[in-house]
Coordinates of C-alpha atoms in Angstrom, one line a residue:
X1 CA 233.6 223.7 155.6
X2 CA 233.8 224.2 159.3
X3 CA 236.3 221.8 160.9
X4 CA 235.1 219.4 163.5
X5 CA 236.3 216.3 165.4
X6 CA 234.2 213.1 165.0
X7 CA 233.9 210.3 167.6
X8 CA 231.5 207.4 168.0
X9 CA 229.3 206.5 171.0
X10 CA 228.5 202.9 172.1
X11 CA 226.9 203.6 175.4
X12 CA 223.8 205.9 175.9
X13 CA 224.7 207.0 179.4
X14 CA 228.2 208.1 178.4
X15 CA 226.9 209.8 175.3
X16 CA 224.3 211.7 177.4
X17 CA 227.0 212.7 179.9
X18 CA 229.4 214.0 177.2
X19 CA 226.6 216.0 175.7
X20 CA 225.6 217.5 179.0
X21 CA 229.2 218.6 179.9
X22 CA 230.4 219.8 176.5
X23 CA 228.5 222.7 174.9
X24 CA 230.5 222.3 171.7
X25 CA 229.4 218.7 171.2
X26 CA 226.5 217.8 168.9
X27 CA 224.9 214.4 168.3
X28 CA 224.8 213.2 164.7
X29 CA 222.9 210.3 163.2
X30 CA 222.0 210.6 159.5
X31 CA 223.3 214.1 159.4
X32 CA 221.0 215.1 156.6
X33 CA 220.0 218.4 158.3
X34 CA 223.1 219.0 160.5
X35 CA 225.6 218.9 157.7
X36 CA 223.6 221.5 155.8
X37 CA 223.4 223.7 158.9
X38 CA 227.2 223.5 159.2
X39 CA 227.7 224.4 155.5
X40 CA 225.4 227.4 156.0
X41 CA 227.3 228.3 159.2
X42 CA 224.0 228.2 161.1
X43 CA 225.6 225.5 163.4
X44 CA 229.3 225.4 164.2
X45 CA 229.9 222.4 166.6
X46 CA 233.5 221.6 167.3
X47 CA 232.8 218.0 168.1
X48 CA 230.3 215.5 166.6
X49 CA 229.3 212.4 168.4
X50 CA 228.0 209.6 166.1
X51 CA 225.2 207.9 167.9
X52 CA 224.4 205.3 165.2
X53 CA 226.1 202.6 167.3
X54 CA 223.8 203.0 170.3
X55 CA 221.9 199.8 171.0
X56 CA 218.1 199.1 170.6
X57 CA 217.3 202.5 169.0
X58 CA 216.5 201.5 165.5
X59 CA 213.6 199.1 166.0
X60 CA 210.1 199.6 164.7
X61 CA 207.8 197.7 167.0
X62 CA 204.0 197.1 166.6
X63 CA 202.6 197.3 170.1
X64 CA 199.9 194.7 171.1
X65 CA 197.1 197.3 171.7
X66 CA 197.6 198.8 168.2
X67 CA 200.2 201.5 168.7
X68 CA 203.8 201.8 167.5
X69 CA 207.2 202.2 169.2
X70 CA 209.7 203.7 166.7
X71 CA 213.3 204.0 167.7
X72 CA 214.9 207.4 167.2
X73 CA 217.6 205.9 164.9
X74 CA 215.1 204.1 162.6
X75 CA 215.5 205.4 159.1
X76 CA 212.6 207.3 157.5
X77 CA 212.5 205.0 154.5
X78 CA 212.3 201.9 156.8
X79 CA 209.5 203.4 158.8
X80 CA 207.6 204.4 155.7
X81 CA 207.9 200.9 154.2
X82 CA 206.9 199.0 157.4
X83 CA 203.7 197.2 156.8
X84 CA 202.3 197.8 160.3
X85 CA 203.0 201.5 160.1
X86 CA 201.2 201.6 156.7
X87 CA 198.3 199.5 158.0
X88 CA 197.8 201.2 161.4
X89 CA 198.9 204.7 160.7
X90 CA 198.7 205.6 156.9
X91 CA 199.1 209.3 157.8
X92 CA 202.6 208.6 159.2
X93 CA 203.7 206.5 156.2
X94 CA 202.4 209.2 153.8
X95 CA 204.1 212.1 155.7
X96 CA 207.4 210.3 155.5
X97 CA 207.1 209.5 151.8
X98 CA 206.3 213.2 151.0
X99 CA 209.4 214.2 152.9
X100 CA 212.7 214.9 151.2
X101 CA 214.1 212.6 148.5
X102 CA 214.6 208.8 148.5
X103 CA 218.3 209.2 149.1
X104 CA 217.7 211.5 152.1
X105 CA 215.0 209.2 153.5
X106 CA 217.5 206.3 153.4
X107 CA 219.8 208.2 155.7
X108 CA 217.6 210.5 157.8
X109 CA 216.6 209.3 161.3
X110 CA 213.2 209.7 163.0
X111 CA 214.8 211.5 165.9
X112 CA 216.7 213.8 163.6
X113 CA 213.6 214.6 161.5
X114 CA 211.6 215.9 164.4
X115 CA 214.6 218.0 165.5
X116 CA 215.3 219.6 162.1
X117 CA 215.5 223.3 161.9
X118 CA 213.5 225.8 159.9
X119 CA 214.1 226.4 156.2
X120 CA 213.6 230.2 156.5
X121 CA 216.0 231.6 153.9
X122 CA 217.2 234.3 156.3
X123 CA 218.2 231.6 158.9
X124 CA 219.9 229.6 156.2
X125 CA 221.7 232.6 154.8
X126 CA 225.4 232.1 155.4
X127 CA 226.2 235.7 154.6
X128 CA 224.7 236.8 157.9
X129 CA 221.1 238.1 157.4
X130 CA 219.4 239.4 160.5
X131 CA 218.1 236.3 162.3
X132 CA 217.4 235.9 166.0
X133 CA 217.8 232.2 165.6
X134 CA 221.4 232.7 164.5
X135 CA 222.2 235.6 166.6
X136 CA 219.8 236.5 169.4
X137 CA 219.0 240.2 169.4
X138 CA 219.9 240.8 165.7
X139 CA 216.3 241.0 164.6
X140 CA 214.1 239.0 162.2
X141 CA 214.6 240.0 158.6
X142 CA 211.6 237.9 157.5
X143 CA 209.2 240.0 159.7
X144 CA 209.3 242.9 157.2
X145 CA 211.0 241.0 154.4
X146 CA 210.1 238.1 152.1
X147 CA 207.7 236.1 154.3
X148 CA 205.5 234.1 151.8
X149 CA 206.5 230.8 153.3
X150 CA 206.3 231.9 156.9
X151 CA 203.9 231.6 159.9
X152 CA 200.3 232.7 160.2
X153 CA 199.9 231.3 163.7
X154 CA 201.9 231.7 166.9
X155 CA 204.6 234.0 165.6
X156 CA 206.3 236.8 167.5
X157 CA 208.2 239.8 166.3
X158 CA 211.4 237.8 167.2
X159 CA 210.7 235.1 164.7
X160 CA 208.1 234.2 162.1
X161 CA 209.7 230.9 160.8
X162 CA 207.8 227.6 160.4
X163 CA 208.7 224.1 161.3
X164 CA 209.7 222.1 158.2
X165 CA 208.9 218.5 159.3
X166 CA 206.2 216.6 157.5
X167 CA 206.4 213.7 160.0
X168 CA 205.9 216.1 162.9
X169 CA 202.5 217.1 161.6
X170 CA 201.3 213.5 161.5
X171 CA 202.8 212.7 164.9
X172 CA 201.1 215.8 166.4
X173 CA 197.7 214.7 165.0
X174 CA 198.2 211.2 166.4
X175 CA 199.1 212.5 169.9
X176 CA 202.5 210.8 169.8
X177 CA 204.9 210.7 172.7
X178 CA 208.6 211.6 172.5
X179 CA 210.7 209.4 174.8
X180 CA 213.8 211.3 176.0
X181 CA 216.6 210.1 178.2
X182 CA 218.7 212.4 180.3
X183 CA 221.1 212.1 183.3
X184 CA 218.2 211.9 185.7
X185 CA 216.3 209.2 183.8
X186 CA 213.6 209.0 181.1
X187 CA 210.8 211.4 180.2
X188 CA 207.8 211.0 178.1
X189 CA 206.9 214.3 176.4
X190 CA 203.5 214.7 174.6
X191 CA 204.3 215.6 171.0
X192 CA 202.2 218.7 171.0
X193 CA 204.4 220.0 173.9
X194 CA 207.8 219.0 172.3
X195 CA 208.2 222.0 169.9
X196 CA 208.0 225.6 171.1
X197 CA 206.5 228.8 169.8
X198 CA 209.2 231.5 169.3
X199 CA 208.1 234.0 171.9
X200 CA 211.2 235.9 173.1
X201 CA 213.5 232.9 172.8
X202 CA 213.3 232.1 169.1
X203 CA 216.7 230.3 169.2
X204 CA 215.0 227.3 170.9
X205 CA 213.0 225.1 168.6
X206 CA 212.0 222.6 171.2
X207 CA 212.1 221.9 175.0
X208 CA 215.2 219.8 175.0
X209 CA 218.3 220.8 177.0
X210 CA 221.9 219.7 177.0
X211 CA 222.2 216.1 178.1
X212 CA 218.9 215.0 176.5
X213 CA 218.8 212.2 173.9
X214 CA 215.7 211.2 172.0
X215 CA 215.5 207.4 172.2
X216 CA 212.1 206.7 170.6
X217 CA 208.7 208.0 169.5
X218 CA 205.7 206.1 170.7
X219 CA 202.3 206.4 168.8
X220 CA 199.3 205.3 170.9
X221 CA 196.5 203.3 169.4
X222 CA 193.4 205.4 168.5
X223 CA 190.2 204.7 166.7
X224 CA 190.8 207.4 164.0
X225 CA 194.2 206.3 162.8
X226 CA 193.4 203.8 160.1
X227 CA 191.2 206.3 158.3
X228 CA 193.9 209.0 158.0
X229 CA 195.7 210.9 155.3
X230 CA 198.5 213.4 154.9
X231 CA 198.3 216.1 152.3
X232 CA 201.2 218.4 151.3
X233 CA 200.8 221.5 149.2
X234 CA 204.0 222.8 147.7
X235 CA 205.3 224.9 144.9
X236 CA 206.6 221.9 142.9
X237 CA 205.8 218.1 143.0
X238 CA 209.4 217.0 143.5
X239 CA 211.5 217.5 146.7
X240 CA 210.2 220.6 148.3
X241 CA 209.0 221.9 151.7
X242 CA 205.3 222.5 152.3
X243 CA 203.5 225.8 151.8
X244 CA 200.9 224.2 154.0
X245 CA 200.2 220.6 154.9
X246 CA 197.4 218.8 156.7
X247 CA 197.2 215.5 158.6
X248 CA 193.6 214.3 159.1
X249 CA 192.1 211.2 160.8
X250 CA 188.5 210.4 161.7
X251 CA 186.0 208.0 163.0
X252 CA 182.3 208.1 162.0
X253 CA 178.9 206.8 162.8
X254 CA 177.6 206.1 159.2
X255 CA 178.2 209.4 157.4
X256 CA 178.3 211.5 160.6
X257 CA 181.7 212.4 162.1
X258 CA 182.2 210.9 165.6
X259 CA 185.7 212.2 166.2
X260 CA 188.4 213.8 164.2
X261 CA 192.1 214.8 164.4
X262 CA 193.5 217.7 162.4
X263 CA 197.0 219.2 162.4
X264 CA 198.6 221.6 160.0
X265 CA 202.2 222.2 158.8
X266 CA 203.7 225.2 157.2
X267 CA 201.7 227.6 159.3
X268 CA 203.6 227.9 162.6
X269 CA 206.8 227.4 164.5
X270 CA 205.4 224.0 165.5
X271 CA 202.8 221.6 164.1
X272 CA 199.5 223.3 164.6
X273 CA 196.5 221.3 165.9
X274 CA 193.1 222.6 164.8
X275 CA 191.4 222.1 168.1
X276 CA 188.4 224.3 167.4
X277 CA 187.8 222.5 164.1
X278 CA 188.1 219.1 165.8
X279 CA 185.4 220.1 168.3
X280 CA 183.1 221.7 165.7
X281 CA 183.3 218.8 163.2
X282 CA 181.8 216.3 165.6
X283 CA 178.3 215.3 164.5
X284 CA 178.6 216.9 161.1
X285 CA 177.7 214.8 158.1
X286 CA 180.5 214.2 155.6
X287 CA 178.0 215.2 152.9
X288 CA 177.5 218.7 154.5
X289 CA 180.3 220.5 152.7
X290 CA 179.3 223.9 153.9
X291 CA 179.2 222.6 157.5
X292 CA 182.6 221.0 157.2
X293 CA 184.1 224.3 155.8
X294 CA 182.5 226.3 158.5
X295 CA 183.8 224.1 161.3
X296 CA 187.4 224.1 159.8
X297 CA 187.2 227.9 159.5
X298 CA 186.7 228.2 163.2
X299 CA 190.3 227.3 163.7
X300 CA 191.5 230.2 161.6
X301 CA 189.8 233.2 163.3
X302 CA 193.1 233.8 165.2
X303 CA 195.3 233.6 162.1
X304 CA 197.7 236.5 161.7
X305 CA 199.0 236.6 158.2
X306 CA 202.1 238.6 157.3
X307 CA 202.6 240.9 154.3
X308 CA 203.0 238.1 151.7
X309 CA 201.2 235.0 153.0
X310 CA 197.6 235.9 153.6
X311 CA 196.8 233.3 150.9
X312 CA 197.7 230.6 153.4
X313 CA 194.5 231.1 155.3
X314 CA 192.3 230.0 152.5
X315 CA 194.8 227.4 151.2
X316 CA 195.2 225.8 154.6
X317 CA 191.4 225.5 155.0
X318 CA 191.1 223.9 151.6
X319 CA 193.9 221.5 152.4
X320 CA 192.3 220.5 155.7
X321 CA 189.0 219.8 154.0
X322 CA 190.6 217.8 151.2
X323 CA 192.7 215.7 153.7
X324 CA 189.6 215.0 155.8
X325 CA 187.6 213.9 152.7
X326 CA 190.5 211.7 151.5
X327 CA 190.8 210.1 155.0
X328 CA 187.0 209.5 155.0
X329 CA 187.2 207.6 151.7
X330 CA 189.3 205.0 153.5
X331 CA 186.5 204.1 155.9

């Protein structure tokens, strides 16, 4: 195990300053991903700063207009069990319950979940497989290697890994906001802009820099949220990461779709919104299965499968349709 020093923070401003000034310091909350990264030698911080003592960052607040304010230190299990989360945004509660195991959900924080790093086996390989995330310029072993679980959208030759977070897919569908505090004040980052595509900087998973601390996630009210569903397709029913997943939410006029939100997981370096499908589904009857399939397929014309994951194109479309139909059943 890599040795590190551990200290505790009780003031956000001092924690942010310490993080900005010390490149060998890493924040730790639940540690459910970070400790694994250290064991795999994919992260080797010299100092860990425990932020669990920071005030007012674990609350789950139902906002008057119908949205949610979720503190970054709220535990996944607490958010999943919260009655207002389950009532207002079932897609979020379901995404959390599909994630990890019960023991991990009891420890893992919301801020840590959306920051978790890819489960690409080459990245997690402590023996030193070629991986640009671990060592920039070393290459991407998955590009020509075993890439069944990897991206079909947005990848570059530098990296074909996928984002592993279930919660992130639901938050992307709901147009959530990540509230981040830095030395110059607070920023509100649209969730769809928080994670990055790999491009030529695959070592960066998101847009945060040194001296940035996630303090909360805010989910705005929307008319689709209560008729929503999260579907996760995986190789086994127990604790496993998604081959593909889908977050769907919709509003209707009778049986006709008025508006819809669709996001996919397991297909890109970030949660992937199906914007073409969202536009094409408007006005289609829920009884017109061929029309629903055709509209969803419009979001897959730009898919670029790798050698071993072309099956994801069909699988993801089926998952999106099933998630949409399950959400519609809640109307």
